[in-house]
Short mmCIF file of C-alpha atoms in Angstrom, two decimals:
data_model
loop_
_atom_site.label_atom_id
_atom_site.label_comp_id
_atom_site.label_asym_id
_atom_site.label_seq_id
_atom_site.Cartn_x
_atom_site.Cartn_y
_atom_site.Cartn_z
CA UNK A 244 0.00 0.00 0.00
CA UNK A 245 1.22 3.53 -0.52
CA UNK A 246 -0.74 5.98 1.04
CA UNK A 247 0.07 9.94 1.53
CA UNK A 248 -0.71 11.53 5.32
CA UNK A 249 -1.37 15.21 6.28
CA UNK A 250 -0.84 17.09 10.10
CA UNK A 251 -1.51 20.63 10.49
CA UNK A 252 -4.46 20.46 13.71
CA UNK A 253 -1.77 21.90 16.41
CA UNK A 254 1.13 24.13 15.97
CA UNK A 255 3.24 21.47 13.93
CA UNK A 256 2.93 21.14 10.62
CA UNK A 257 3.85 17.49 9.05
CA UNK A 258 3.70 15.23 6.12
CA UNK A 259 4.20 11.06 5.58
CA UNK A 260 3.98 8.79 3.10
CA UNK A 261 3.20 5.48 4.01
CA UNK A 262 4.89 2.79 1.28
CA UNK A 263 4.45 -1.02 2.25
CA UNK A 264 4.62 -0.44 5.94
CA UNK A 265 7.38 1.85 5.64
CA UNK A 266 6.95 5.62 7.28
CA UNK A 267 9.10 9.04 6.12
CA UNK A 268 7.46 11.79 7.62
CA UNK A 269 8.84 15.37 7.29
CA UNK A 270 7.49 17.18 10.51
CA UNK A 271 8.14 21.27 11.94
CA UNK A 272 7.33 22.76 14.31
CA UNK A 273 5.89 26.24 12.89
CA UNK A 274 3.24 27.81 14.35
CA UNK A 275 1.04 29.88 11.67
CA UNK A 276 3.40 28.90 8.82
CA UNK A 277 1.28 25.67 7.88
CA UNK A 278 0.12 26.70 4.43
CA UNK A 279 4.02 27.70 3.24
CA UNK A 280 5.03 24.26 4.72
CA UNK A 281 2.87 21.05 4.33
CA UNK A 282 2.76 21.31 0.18
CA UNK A 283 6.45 21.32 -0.04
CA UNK A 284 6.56 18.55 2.28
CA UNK A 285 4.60 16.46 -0.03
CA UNK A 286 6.37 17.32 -3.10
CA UNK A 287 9.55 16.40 -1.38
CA UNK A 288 7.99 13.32 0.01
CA UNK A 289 6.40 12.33 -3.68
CA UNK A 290 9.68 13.13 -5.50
CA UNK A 291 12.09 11.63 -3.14
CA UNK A 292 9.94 8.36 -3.48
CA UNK A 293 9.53 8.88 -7.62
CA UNK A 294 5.81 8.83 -7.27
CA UNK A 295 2.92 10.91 -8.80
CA UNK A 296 -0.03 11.39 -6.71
CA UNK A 297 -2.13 8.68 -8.90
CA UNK A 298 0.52 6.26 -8.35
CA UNK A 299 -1.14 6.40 -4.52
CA UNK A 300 -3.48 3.70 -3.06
CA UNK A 301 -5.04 6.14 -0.71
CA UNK A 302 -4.69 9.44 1.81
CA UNK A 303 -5.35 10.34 5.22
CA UNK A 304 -5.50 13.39 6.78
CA UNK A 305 -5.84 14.71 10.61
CA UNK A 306 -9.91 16.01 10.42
CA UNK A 307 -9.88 17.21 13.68
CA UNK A 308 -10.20 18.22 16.78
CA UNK A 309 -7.83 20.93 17.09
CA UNK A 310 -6.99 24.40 15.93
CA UNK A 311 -9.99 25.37 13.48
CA UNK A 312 -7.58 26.61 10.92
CA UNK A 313 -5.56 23.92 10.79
CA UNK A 314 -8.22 21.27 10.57
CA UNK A 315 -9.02 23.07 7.27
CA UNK A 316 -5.62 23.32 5.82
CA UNK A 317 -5.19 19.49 5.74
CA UNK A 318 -8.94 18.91 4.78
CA UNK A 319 -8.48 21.21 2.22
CA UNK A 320 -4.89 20.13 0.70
CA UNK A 321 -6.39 16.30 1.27
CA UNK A 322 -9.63 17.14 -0.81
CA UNK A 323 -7.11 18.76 -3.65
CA UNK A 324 -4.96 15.70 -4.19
CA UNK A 325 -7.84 13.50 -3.57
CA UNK A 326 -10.21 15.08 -6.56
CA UNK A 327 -6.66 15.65 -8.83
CA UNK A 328 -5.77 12.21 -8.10
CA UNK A 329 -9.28 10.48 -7.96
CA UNK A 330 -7.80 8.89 -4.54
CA UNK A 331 -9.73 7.35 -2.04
CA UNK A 332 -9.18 8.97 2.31
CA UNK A 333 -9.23 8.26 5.18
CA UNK A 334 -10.45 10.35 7.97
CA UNK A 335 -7.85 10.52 11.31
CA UNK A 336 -8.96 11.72 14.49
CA UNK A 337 -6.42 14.21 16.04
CA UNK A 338 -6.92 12.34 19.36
CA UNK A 339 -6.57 8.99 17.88
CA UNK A 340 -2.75 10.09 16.33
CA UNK A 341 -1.46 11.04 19.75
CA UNK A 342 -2.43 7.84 21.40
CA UNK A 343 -0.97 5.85 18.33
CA UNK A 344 2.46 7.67 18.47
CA UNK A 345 2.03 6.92 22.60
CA UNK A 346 1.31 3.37 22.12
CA UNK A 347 4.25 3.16 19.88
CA UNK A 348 6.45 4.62 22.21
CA UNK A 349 5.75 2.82 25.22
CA UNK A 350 4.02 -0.32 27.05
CA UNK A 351 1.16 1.36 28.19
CA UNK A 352 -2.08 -0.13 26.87
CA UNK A 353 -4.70 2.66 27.58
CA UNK A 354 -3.99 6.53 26.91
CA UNK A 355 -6.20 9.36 28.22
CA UNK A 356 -6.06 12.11 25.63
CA UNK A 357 -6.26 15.36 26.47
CA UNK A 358 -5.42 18.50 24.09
CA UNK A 359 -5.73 22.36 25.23
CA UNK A 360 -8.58 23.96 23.50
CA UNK A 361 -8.29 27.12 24.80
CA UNK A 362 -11.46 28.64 26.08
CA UNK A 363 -11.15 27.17 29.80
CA UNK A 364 -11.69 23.40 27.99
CA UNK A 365 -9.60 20.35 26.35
CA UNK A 366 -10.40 17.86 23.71
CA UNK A 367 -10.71 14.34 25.68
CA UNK A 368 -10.44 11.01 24.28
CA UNK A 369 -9.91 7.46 25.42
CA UNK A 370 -7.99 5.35 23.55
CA UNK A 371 -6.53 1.63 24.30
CA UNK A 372 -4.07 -0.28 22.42
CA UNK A 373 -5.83 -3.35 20.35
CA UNK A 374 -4.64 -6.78 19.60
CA UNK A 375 -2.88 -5.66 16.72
CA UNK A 376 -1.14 -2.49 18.60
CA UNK A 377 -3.51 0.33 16.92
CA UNK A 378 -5.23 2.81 18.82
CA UNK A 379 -8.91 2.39 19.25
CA UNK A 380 -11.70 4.68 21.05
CA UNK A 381 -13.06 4.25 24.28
CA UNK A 382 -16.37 5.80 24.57
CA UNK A 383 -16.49 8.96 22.62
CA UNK A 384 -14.52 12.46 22.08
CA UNK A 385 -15.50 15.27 23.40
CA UNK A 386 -14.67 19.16 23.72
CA UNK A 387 -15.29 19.52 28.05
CA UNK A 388 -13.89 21.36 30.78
CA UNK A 389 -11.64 19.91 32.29
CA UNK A 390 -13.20 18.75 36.00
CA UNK A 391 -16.40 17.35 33.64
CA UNK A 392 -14.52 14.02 31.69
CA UNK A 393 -15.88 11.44 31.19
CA UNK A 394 -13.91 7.80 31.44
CA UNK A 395 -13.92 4.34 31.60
CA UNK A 396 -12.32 2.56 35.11
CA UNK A 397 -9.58 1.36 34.00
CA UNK A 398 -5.91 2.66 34.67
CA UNK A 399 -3.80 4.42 31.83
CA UNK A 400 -1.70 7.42 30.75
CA UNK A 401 -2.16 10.96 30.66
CA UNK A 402 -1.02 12.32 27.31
CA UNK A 403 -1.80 15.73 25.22
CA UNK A 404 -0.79 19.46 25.56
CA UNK A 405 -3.94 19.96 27.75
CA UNK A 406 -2.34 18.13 31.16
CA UNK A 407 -0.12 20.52 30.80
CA UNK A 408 -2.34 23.09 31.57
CA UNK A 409 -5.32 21.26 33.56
CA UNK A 410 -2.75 18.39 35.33
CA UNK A 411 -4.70 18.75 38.63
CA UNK A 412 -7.95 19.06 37.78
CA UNK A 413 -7.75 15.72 35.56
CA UNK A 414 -5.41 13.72 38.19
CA UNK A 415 -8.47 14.81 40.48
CA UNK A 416 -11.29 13.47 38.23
CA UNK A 417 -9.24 10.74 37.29
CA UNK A 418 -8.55 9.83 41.29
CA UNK A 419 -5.81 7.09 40.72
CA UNK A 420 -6.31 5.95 37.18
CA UNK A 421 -3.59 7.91 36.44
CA UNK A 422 -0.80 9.14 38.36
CA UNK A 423 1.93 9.64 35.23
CA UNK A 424 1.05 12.04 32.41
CA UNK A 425 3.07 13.22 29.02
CA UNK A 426 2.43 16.90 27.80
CA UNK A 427 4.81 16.91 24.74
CA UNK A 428 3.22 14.51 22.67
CA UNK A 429 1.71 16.16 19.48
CA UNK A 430 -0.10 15.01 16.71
CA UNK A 431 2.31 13.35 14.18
CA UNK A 432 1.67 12.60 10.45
CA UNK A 433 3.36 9.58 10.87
CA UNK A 434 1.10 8.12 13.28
CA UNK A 435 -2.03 9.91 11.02
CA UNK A 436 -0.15 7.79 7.80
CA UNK A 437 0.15 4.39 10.45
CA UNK A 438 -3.76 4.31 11.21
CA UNK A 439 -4.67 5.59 7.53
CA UNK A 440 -3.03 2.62 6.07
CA UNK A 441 -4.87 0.43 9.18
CA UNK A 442 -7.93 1.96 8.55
CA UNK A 443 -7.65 1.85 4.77
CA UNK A 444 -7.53 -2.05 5.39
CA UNK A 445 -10.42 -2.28 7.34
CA UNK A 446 -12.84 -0.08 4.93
CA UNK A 447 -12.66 3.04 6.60
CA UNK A 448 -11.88 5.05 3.47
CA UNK A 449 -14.56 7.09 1.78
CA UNK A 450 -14.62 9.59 -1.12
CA UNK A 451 -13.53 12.73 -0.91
CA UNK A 452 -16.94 14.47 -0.27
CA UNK A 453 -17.25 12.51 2.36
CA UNK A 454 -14.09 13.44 3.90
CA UNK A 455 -14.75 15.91 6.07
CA UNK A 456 -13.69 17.56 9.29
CA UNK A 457 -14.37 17.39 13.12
CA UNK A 458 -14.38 20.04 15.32
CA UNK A 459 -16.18 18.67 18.25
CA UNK A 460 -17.20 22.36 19.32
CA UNK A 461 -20.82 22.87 17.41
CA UNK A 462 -20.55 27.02 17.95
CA UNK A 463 -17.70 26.74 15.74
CA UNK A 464 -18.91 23.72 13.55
CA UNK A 465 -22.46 25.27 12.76
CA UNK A 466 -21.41 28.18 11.07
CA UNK A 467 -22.03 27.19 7.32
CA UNK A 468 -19.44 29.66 6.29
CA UNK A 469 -16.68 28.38 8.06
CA UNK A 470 -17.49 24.88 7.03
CA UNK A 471 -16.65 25.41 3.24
CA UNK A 472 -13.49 23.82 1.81
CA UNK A 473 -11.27 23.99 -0.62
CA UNK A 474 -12.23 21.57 -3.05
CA UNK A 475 -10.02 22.45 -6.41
CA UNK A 476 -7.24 20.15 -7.36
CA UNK A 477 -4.00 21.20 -5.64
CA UNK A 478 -0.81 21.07 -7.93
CA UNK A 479 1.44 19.09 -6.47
CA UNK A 480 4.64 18.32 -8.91
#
């Protein structure tokens, strides 16, 4: 399988392409500079591999949660590529990408997900390692504050920007589930590439009008406006 992966939800921007089980990812850290980054990241990807975009089984892109902007850059470059290409994708959760790139870091089977975003709230998820070492959902995501989670009893992992900033108040909730958290993980393209290609396999991909963000906040996600993307074909050479 070759498959092309897109990360721009959080202040890093980053690109993977996914050939046989085989990851390169180019990944920067570069807050606001997103749009000048992630299509030279492909090109360099595509070229470096001597592939054209057609020559791809599939994409994947992060749809979200995170910032609102960058959910749309990588919908939007996704949806180019994917009508240039006539390419099948696969929708990654944000959440779902920091657990995987958790899981594949360490022994811990269960990861409680937690992202700032902003506002006095986080985006929470639940995710546990599978047979087959992918990370799957536990219950549902959510944009909360942070004191109001919601989890399953079992014991885990804190990971995610947001117990960086709301440590206490999820240790507290959390009452001995947890007692070790990770703040630095952020979403990776990599890991968005890893369960694209997993997902791909297990008929998760759908066509490009259906691939469509999540922003978990329905304030934000209502307004029809903001909801538009970029649907015409991206040159990538």
């Amino acid at each position: 399988m070759k498959l092309l992966a897109v990360e721009t939800s959080t202040e890093a921007c980053s690109a993977a392409l996914f050939i046989d089980g085989v990851i390169v990812e180019r990944f920067e850290l570069a807050p606001q500079k997103h749009t000048q980054l992630i299509l030279p990241m492909i090109d360099s990807l595509l070229a470096d591999a001597g592939l054209m975009p057609q020559q791809l089984d599939a994409l994947a892109f992060s749809r979200g949660p995170g910032s609102f902007t960058g959910v749309r850059i990588a919908t939007s470059v996704i949806q180019g590529i994917a009508f240039g290409a006539d390419l099948p994708v696969v929708p990654v959760s944000t959440l779902a990408a920091i657990a995987q790139d958790f899981f594949d870091q360490h022994t811990d089977n269960v990861a409680y997900v937690a992202m700032d975003a902003r506002m006095g709230e986080i985006f929470w998820g639940v995710y546990q390692r599978n047979a087959e070492g992918y990370a799957e959902l536990l219950g549902e995501e959510a944009v909360t504050p942070a004191e109001n989670i919601i989890f399953p009893e079992l014991p885990g992992v804190g990971v995610g920007s947001g117990w960086g900033v709301y440590h206490q108040q999820l240790l507290t909730c959390l009452e001995g589930l947890v007692i070790n958290y990770h703040s630095d993980f952020l979403p990776r393209a990599a890991s968005i590439a890893k369960l694209g290609a997993w997902g791909s396999i297990q008929g998760q991909a759908v066509d490009v009008d259906q691939a469509m963000p999540v922003y978990l906040r329905d304030k934000v996600a209502k307004k029809e406006s903001e909801r538009a993307l970029i649907t015409k074909t991206v040159d990538i050479k």
